[in-house]
Short mmCIF file of C-alpha atoms in Angstrom, two decimals:
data_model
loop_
_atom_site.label_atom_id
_atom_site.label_comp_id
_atom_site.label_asym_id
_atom_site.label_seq_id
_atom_site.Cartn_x
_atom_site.Cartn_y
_atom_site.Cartn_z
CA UNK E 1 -12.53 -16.69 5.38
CA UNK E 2 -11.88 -12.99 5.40
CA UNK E 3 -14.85 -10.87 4.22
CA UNK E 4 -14.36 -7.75 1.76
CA UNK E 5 -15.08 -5.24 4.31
CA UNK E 6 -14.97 -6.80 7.19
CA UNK E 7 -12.99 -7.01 9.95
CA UNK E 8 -9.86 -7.54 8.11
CA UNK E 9 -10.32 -5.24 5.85
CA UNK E 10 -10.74 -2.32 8.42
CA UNK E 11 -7.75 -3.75 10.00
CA UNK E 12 -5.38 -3.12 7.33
CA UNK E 13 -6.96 0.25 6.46
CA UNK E 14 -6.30 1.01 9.65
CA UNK E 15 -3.03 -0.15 9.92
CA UNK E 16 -1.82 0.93 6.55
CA UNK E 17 -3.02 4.02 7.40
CA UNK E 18 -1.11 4.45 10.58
CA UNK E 19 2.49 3.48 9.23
CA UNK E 20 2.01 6.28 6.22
CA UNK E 21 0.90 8.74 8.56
CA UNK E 22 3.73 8.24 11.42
CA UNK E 23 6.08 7.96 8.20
CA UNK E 24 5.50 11.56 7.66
CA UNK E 25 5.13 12.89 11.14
CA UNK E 26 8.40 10.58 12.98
CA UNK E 27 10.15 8.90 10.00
CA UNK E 28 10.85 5.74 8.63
CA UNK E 29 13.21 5.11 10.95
CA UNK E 30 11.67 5.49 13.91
CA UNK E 31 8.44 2.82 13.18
CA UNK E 32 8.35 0.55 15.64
CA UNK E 33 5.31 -2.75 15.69
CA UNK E 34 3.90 -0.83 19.02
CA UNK E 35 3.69 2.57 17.65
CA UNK E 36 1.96 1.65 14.63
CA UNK E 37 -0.51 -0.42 16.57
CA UNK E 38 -1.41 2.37 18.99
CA UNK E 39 -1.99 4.43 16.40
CA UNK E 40 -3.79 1.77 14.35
CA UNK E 41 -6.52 1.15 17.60
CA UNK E 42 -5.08 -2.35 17.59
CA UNK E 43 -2.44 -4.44 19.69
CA UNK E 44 0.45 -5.37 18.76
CA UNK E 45 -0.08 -8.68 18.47
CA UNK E 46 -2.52 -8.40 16.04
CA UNK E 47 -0.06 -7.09 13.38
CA UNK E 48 2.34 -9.89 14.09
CA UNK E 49 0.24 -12.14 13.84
CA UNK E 50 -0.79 -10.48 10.37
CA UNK E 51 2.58 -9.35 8.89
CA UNK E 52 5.08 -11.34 11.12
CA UNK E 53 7.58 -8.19 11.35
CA UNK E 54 7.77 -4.79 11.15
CA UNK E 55 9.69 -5.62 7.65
CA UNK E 56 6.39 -7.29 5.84
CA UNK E 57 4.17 -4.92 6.83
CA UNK E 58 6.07 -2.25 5.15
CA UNK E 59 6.79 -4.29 2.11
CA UNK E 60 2.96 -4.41 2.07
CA UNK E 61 1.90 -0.34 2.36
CA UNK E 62 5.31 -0.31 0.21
CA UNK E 63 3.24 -2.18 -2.72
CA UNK E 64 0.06 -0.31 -2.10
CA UNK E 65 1.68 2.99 -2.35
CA UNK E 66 3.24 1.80 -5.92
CA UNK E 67 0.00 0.35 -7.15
CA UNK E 68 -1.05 3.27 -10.38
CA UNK E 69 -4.43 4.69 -9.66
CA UNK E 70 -4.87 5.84 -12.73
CA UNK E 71 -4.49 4.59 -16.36
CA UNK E 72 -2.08 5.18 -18.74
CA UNK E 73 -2.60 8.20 -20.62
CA UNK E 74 -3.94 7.86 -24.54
CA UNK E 75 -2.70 10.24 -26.99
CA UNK E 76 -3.23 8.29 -29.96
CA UNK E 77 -0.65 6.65 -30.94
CA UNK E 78 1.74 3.58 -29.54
CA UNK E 79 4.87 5.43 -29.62
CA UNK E 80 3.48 8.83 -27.51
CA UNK E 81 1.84 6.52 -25.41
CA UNK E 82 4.82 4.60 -24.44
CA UNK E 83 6.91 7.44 -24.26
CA UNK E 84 4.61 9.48 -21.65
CA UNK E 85 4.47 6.38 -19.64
CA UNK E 86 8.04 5.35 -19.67
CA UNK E 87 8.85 9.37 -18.73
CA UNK E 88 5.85 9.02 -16.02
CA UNK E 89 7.16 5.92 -14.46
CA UNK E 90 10.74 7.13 -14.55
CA UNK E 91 9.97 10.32 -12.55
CA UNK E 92 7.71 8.48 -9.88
CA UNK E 93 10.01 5.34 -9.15
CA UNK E 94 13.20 7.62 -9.24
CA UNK E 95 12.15 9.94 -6.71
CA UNK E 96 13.09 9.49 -3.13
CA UNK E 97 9.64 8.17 -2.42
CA UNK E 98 9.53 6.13 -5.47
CA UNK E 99 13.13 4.55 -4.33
CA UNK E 100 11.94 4.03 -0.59
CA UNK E 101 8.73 2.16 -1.51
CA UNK E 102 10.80 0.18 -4.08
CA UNK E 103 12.76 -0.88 -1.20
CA UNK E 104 10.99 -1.78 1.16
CA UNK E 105 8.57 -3.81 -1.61
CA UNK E 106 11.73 -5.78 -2.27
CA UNK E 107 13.09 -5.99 1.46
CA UNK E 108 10.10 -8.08 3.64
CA UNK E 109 9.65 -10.31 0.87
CA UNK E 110 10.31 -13.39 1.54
CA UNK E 111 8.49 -15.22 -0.88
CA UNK E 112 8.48 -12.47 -3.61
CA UNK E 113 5.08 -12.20 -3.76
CA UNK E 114 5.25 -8.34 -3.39
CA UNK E 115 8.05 -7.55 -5.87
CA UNK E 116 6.04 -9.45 -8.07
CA UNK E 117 2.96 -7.47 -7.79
CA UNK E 118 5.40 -4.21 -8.31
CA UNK E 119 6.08 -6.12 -11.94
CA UNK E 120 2.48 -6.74 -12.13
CA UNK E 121 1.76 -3.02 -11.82
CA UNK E 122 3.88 -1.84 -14.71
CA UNK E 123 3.05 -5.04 -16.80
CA UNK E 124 -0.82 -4.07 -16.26
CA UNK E 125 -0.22 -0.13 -17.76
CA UNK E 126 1.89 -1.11 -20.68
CA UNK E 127 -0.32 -4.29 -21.63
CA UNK E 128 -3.32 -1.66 -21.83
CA UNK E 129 -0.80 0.79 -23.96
CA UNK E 130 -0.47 -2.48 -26.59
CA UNK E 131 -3.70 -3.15 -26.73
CA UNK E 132 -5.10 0.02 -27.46
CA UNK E 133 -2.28 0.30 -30.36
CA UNK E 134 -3.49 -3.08 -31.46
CA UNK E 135 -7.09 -2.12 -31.70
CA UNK E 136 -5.98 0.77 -34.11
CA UNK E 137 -3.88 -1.32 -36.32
CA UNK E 138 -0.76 -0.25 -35.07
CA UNK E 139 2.19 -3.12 -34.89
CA UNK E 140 3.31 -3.92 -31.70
CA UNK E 141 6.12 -5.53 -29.67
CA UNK E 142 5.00 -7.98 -27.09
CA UNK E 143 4.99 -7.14 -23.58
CA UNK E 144 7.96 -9.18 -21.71
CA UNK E 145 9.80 -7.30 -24.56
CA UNK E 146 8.86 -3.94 -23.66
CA UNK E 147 9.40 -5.18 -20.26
CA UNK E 148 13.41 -5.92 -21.18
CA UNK E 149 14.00 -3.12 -22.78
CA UNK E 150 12.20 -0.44 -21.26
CA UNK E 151 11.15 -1.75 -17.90
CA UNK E 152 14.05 -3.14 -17.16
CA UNK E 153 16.98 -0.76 -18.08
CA UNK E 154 14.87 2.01 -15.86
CA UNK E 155 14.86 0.31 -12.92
CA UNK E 156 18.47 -1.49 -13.28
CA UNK E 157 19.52 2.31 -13.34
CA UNK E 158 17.74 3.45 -10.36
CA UNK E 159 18.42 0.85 -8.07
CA UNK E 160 22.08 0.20 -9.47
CA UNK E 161 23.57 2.84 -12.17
CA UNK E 162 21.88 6.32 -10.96
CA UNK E 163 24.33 8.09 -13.62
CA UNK E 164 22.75 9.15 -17.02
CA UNK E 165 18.66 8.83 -15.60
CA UNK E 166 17.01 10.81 -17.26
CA UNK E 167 14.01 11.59 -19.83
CA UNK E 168 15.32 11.52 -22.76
CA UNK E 169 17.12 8.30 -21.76
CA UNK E 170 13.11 7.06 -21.00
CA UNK E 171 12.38 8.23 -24.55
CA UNK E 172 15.53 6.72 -26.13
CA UNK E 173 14.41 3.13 -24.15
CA UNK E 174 11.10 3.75 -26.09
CA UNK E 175 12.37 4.41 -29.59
CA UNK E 176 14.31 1.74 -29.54
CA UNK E 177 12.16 -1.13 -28.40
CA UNK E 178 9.76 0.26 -31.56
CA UNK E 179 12.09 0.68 -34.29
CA UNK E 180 14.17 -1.91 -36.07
CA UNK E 181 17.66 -1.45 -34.47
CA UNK E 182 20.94 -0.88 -36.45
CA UNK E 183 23.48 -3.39 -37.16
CA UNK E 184 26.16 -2.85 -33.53
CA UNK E 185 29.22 -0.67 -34.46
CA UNK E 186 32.25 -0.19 -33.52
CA UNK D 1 44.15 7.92 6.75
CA UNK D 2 43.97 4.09 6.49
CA UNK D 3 46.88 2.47 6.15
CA UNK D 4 46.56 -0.89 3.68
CA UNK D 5 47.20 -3.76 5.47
CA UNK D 6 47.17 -1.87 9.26
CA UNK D 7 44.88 -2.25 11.86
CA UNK D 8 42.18 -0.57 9.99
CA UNK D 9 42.44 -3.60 7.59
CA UNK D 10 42.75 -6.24 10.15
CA UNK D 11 39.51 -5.34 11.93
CA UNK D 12 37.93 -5.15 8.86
CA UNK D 13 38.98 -8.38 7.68
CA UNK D 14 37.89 -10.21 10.94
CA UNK D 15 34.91 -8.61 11.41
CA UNK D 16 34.13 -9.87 7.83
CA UNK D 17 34.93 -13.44 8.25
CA UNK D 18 33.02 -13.27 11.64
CA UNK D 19 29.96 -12.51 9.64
CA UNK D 20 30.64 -15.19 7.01
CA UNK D 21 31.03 -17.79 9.56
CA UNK D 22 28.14 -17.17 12.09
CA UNK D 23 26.08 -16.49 8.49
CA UNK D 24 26.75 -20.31 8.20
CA UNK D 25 26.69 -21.45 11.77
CA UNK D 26 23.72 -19.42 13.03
CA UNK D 27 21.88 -18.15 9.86
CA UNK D 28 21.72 -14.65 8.92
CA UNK D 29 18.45 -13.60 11.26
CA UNK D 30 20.42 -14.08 14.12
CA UNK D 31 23.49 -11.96 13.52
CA UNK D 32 23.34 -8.96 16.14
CA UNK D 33 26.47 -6.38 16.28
CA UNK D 34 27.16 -7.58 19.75
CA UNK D 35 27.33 -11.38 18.27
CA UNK D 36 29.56 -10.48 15.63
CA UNK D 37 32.03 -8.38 17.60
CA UNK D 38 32.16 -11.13 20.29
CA UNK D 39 33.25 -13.53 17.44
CA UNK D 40 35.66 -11.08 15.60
CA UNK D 41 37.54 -10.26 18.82
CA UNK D 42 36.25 -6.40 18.56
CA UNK D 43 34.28 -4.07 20.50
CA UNK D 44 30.72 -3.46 19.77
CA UNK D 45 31.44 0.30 19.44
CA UNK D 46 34.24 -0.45 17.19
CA UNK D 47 31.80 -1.91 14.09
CA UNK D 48 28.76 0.94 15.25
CA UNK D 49 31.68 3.53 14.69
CA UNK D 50 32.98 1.92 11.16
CA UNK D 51 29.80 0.29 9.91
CA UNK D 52 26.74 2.65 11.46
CA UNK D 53 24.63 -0.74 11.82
CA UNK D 54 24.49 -4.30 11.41
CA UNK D 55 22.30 -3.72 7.85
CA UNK D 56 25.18 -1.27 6.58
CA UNK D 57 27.84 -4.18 7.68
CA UNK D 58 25.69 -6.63 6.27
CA UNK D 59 25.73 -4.52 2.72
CA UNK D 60 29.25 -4.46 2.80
CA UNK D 61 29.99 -7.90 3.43
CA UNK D 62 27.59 -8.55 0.83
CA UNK D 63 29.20 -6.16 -1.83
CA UNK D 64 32.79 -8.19 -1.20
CA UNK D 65 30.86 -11.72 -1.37
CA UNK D 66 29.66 -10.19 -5.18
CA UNK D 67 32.98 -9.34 -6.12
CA UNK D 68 33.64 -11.52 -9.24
CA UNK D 69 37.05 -13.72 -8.37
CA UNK D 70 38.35 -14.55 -12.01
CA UNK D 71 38.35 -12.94 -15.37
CA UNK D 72 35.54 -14.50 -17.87
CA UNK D 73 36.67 -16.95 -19.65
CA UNK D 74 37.91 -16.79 -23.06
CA UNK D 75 36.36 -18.81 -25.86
CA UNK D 76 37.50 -16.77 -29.22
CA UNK D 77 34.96 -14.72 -29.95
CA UNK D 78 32.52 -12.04 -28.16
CA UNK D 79 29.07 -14.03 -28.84
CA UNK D 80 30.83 -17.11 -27.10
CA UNK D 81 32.61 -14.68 -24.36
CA UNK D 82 29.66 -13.05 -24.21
CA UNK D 83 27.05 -15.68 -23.73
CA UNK D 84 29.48 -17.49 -21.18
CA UNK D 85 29.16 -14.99 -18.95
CA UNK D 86 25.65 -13.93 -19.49
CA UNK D 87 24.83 -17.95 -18.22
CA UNK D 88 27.46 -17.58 -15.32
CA UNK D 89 26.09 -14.54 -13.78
CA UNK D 90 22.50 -15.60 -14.09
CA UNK D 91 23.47 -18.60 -12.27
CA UNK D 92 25.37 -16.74 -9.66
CA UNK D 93 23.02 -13.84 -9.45
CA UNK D 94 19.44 -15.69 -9.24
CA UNK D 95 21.31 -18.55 -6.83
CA UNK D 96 19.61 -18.30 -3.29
CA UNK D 97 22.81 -16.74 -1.98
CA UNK D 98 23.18 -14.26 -5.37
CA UNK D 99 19.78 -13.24 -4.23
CA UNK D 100 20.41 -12.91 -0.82
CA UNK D 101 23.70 -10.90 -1.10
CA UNK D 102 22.16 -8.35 -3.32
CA UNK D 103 18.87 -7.92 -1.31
CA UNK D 104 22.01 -6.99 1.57
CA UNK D 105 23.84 -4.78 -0.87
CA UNK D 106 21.20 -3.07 -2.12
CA UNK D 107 19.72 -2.24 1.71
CA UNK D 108 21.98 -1.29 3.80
CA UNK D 109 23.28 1.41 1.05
CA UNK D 110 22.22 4.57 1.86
CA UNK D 111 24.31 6.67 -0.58
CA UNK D 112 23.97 3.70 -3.05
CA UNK D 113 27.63 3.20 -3.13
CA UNK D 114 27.40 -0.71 -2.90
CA UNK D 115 24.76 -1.21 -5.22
CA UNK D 116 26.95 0.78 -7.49
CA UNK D 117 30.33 -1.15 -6.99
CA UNK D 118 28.23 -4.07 -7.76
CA UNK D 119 26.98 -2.35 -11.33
CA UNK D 120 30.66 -1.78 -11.75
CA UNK D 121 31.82 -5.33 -11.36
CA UNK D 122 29.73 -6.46 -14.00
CA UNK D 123 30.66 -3.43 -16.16
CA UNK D 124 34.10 -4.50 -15.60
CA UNK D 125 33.85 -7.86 -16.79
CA UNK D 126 31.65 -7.11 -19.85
CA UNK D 127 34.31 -4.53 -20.81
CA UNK D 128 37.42 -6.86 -20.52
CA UNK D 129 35.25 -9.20 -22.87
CA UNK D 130 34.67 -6.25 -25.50
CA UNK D 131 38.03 -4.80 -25.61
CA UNK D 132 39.19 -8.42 -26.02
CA UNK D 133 36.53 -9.06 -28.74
CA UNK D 134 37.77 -5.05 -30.47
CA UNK D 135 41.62 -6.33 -30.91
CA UNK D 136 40.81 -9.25 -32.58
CA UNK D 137 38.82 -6.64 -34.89
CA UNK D 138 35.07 -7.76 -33.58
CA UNK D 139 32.40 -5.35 -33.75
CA UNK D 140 31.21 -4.44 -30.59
CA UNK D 141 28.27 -2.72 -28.77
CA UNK D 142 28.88 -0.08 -26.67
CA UNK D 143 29.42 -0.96 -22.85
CA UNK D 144 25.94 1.23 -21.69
CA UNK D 145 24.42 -0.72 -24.50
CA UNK D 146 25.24 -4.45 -23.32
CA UNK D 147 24.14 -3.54 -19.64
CA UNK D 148 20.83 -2.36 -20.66
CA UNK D 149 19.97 -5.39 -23.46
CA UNK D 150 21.37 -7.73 -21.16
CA UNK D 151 22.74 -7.38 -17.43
CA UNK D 152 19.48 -5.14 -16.23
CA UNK D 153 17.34 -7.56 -18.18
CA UNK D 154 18.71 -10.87 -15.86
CA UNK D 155 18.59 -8.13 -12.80
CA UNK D 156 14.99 -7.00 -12.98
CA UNK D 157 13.63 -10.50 -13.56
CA UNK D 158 15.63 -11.42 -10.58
CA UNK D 159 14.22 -9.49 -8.47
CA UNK D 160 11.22 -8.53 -9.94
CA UNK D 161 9.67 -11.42 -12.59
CA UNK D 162 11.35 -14.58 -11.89
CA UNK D 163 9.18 -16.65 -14.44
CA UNK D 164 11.31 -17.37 -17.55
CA UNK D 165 14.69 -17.27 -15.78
CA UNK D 166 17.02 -19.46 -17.41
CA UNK D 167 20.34 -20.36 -19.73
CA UNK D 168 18.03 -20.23 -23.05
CA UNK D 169 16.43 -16.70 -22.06
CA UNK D 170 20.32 -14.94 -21.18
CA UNK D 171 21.43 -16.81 -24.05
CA UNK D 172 19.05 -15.00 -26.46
CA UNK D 173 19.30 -11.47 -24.30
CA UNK D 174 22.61 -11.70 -26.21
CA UNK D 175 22.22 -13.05 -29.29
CA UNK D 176 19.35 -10.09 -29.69
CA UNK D 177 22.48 -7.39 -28.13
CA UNK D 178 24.80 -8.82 -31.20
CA UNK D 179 22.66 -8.69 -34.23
CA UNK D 180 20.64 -6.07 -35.76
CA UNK D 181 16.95 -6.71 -34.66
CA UNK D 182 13.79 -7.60 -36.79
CA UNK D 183 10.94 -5.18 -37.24
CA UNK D 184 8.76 -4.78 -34.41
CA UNK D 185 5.83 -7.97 -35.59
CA UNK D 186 2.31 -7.62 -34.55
#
C-alpha cells in the first residue's frame, strides 16, 4: 500500500524533481540513474527498483510535464472554444519541449500506459469543451470524433509531416469537424 | 560522394542484415554497436562514424523494414483501393513489429528525416491509388486530405488510443473520407 503523501509520494517528488532540474542545468543527454539519484537524496537502487530504467522514469516526468493544469478556456461558444484549444495544444506539443516530452512519453512505455494517459489529457479538455456546448444547447460532435479529426491530424503532423503546421491549419481541423463537409472534388 | 552499389553500400547492407538477424537471435535489448559490428564484419568506429549511435542505426533499419514492398492492390475502384489498403496498413502498422519499428523510427530521428520518409511511403501509396482512381474519371480527395481523415487517424490510435483498433473502424475512416458528411448530431 502506498500512502498519498507518504513515503512514495516524496520519493517521486523528489525524483521528478531532480531529472527536470538536471534537464535544464546538464541536458537530456547527459541523465544518467546515479546522477538523478544523488540529486534526488536517494540511491540508485531505489529508482530501479521504481522505474526499472532510466527510459521509464522519463516517460513518467515526460507525462507529468504534459498533464494541462489548467482548463480549457470558455468563450461562449463550441466553435471559439475548440478553436483556442486546438491553436493552444498545437503551439505547446509542437514546440521543442512539447516534442521532447511527447517522446519520451511514447519511448519507456512498454505497456502504453503513459501514451495513453497523454490521450487521456487531451480527451479530458475537449470532453469539458462538449459539455459545456451541450449545456447551452449547442449541437455537438462526439468526442473520439473530434479526437480523429482534430486530435489526430495535429499530432500525425508533428511527429511525422512537420510541413504545413500551423494555426490556421488548427482552425481549419476545427471548422471542419463542426460543419457538414462538401461532397470530395476533383 | 557515395558510389551506389560501392563499399559505402556494402557496409551498409551488412550492417543492416546484422541487425535484422541478432534482432531475431538475441532480441532487440541486447543489440550493442560492438555486437553488431562483430556480426557485420565492421569496425565499431565504422557504424559510430556512419550511424552516430546504436538508436540512430536502429531508426534507420527501422525506416527500411517500413518501406512498403508492393504497389496496393487494384480492385476497380478508389473506395475498394482505398479501403484495401486502409485494412493492410492497420494490420501492418498496429502488428507488434509495425509498432516496434516505428517507436525505432520515430527515436533515433533527430532531424525527423525517418519519421518523414515513413509519412512519405504512405503518401506514396495513397497517391498511386488516387491518380489510378482520377483516370478512370473517379472523384478524388486531395492527397493532404486522405492522410488527415484517415492515415493520422490509424497512427494516433496506434500509438496513442489503442481501444477501437480494427478492420470495421479503418474501413469507415474511409467511407467518411469518400462521401460528403452528415450534420454534426447532438
Amino acid at each position: 500500500m502506498v500512502r498519498p503523501g507518504g513515503r512514495s509520494a516524496r520519493v517521486q517528488a523528489s525524483v521528478h524533481a531532480a531529472v527536470r532540474e538536471l534537464m535544464s542545468e546538464v541536458g537530456r543527454d547527459a541523465l544518467t540513474v546515479p546522477l538523478v539519484a544523488q540529486h534526488a537524496g536517494v540511491t540508485p537502487s531505489t529508482i530501479y527498483r521504481r522505474w526499472g530504467n532510466l527510459q521509464e522514469l522519463l516517460s513518467d516526468v515526460a507525462v507529468e510535464r504534459l498533464r494541462p493544469d489548467t482548463a480549457p478556456e470558455a468563450h461562449g461558444t463550441l466553435a471559439s472554444d475548440l478553436t483556442a484549444w486546438a491553436e493552444q495544444f498545437l503551439d505547446e506539443m509542437a514546440s521543442p519541449a512539447g516534442r521532447a516530452y511527447t517522446r519520451d512519453a511514447l519511448l519507456g512505455d512498454p505497456d502504453g500506459s503513459n501514451a495513453g494517459q497523454c490521450s487521456a489529457y487531451a480527451a479530458d479538455q475537449i470532453n469539458l469543451i462538449l459539455s459545456r456546448a451541450a449545456e447551452r444547447g449547442e449541437k455537438t460532435p462526439g468526442i473520439e470524433t473530434v479526437i480523429d479529426r482534430v486530435v489526430a491530424p495535429l499530432m500525425y503532423r508533428i511527429l511525422f509531416r512537420p510541413d504545413r503546421l500551423d494555426a490556421a491549419y488548427a482552425r481549419r481541423l476545427v471548422a471542419e469537424v463542426l460543419r457538414p463537409a462538401q461532397p470530395v472534388t476533383s
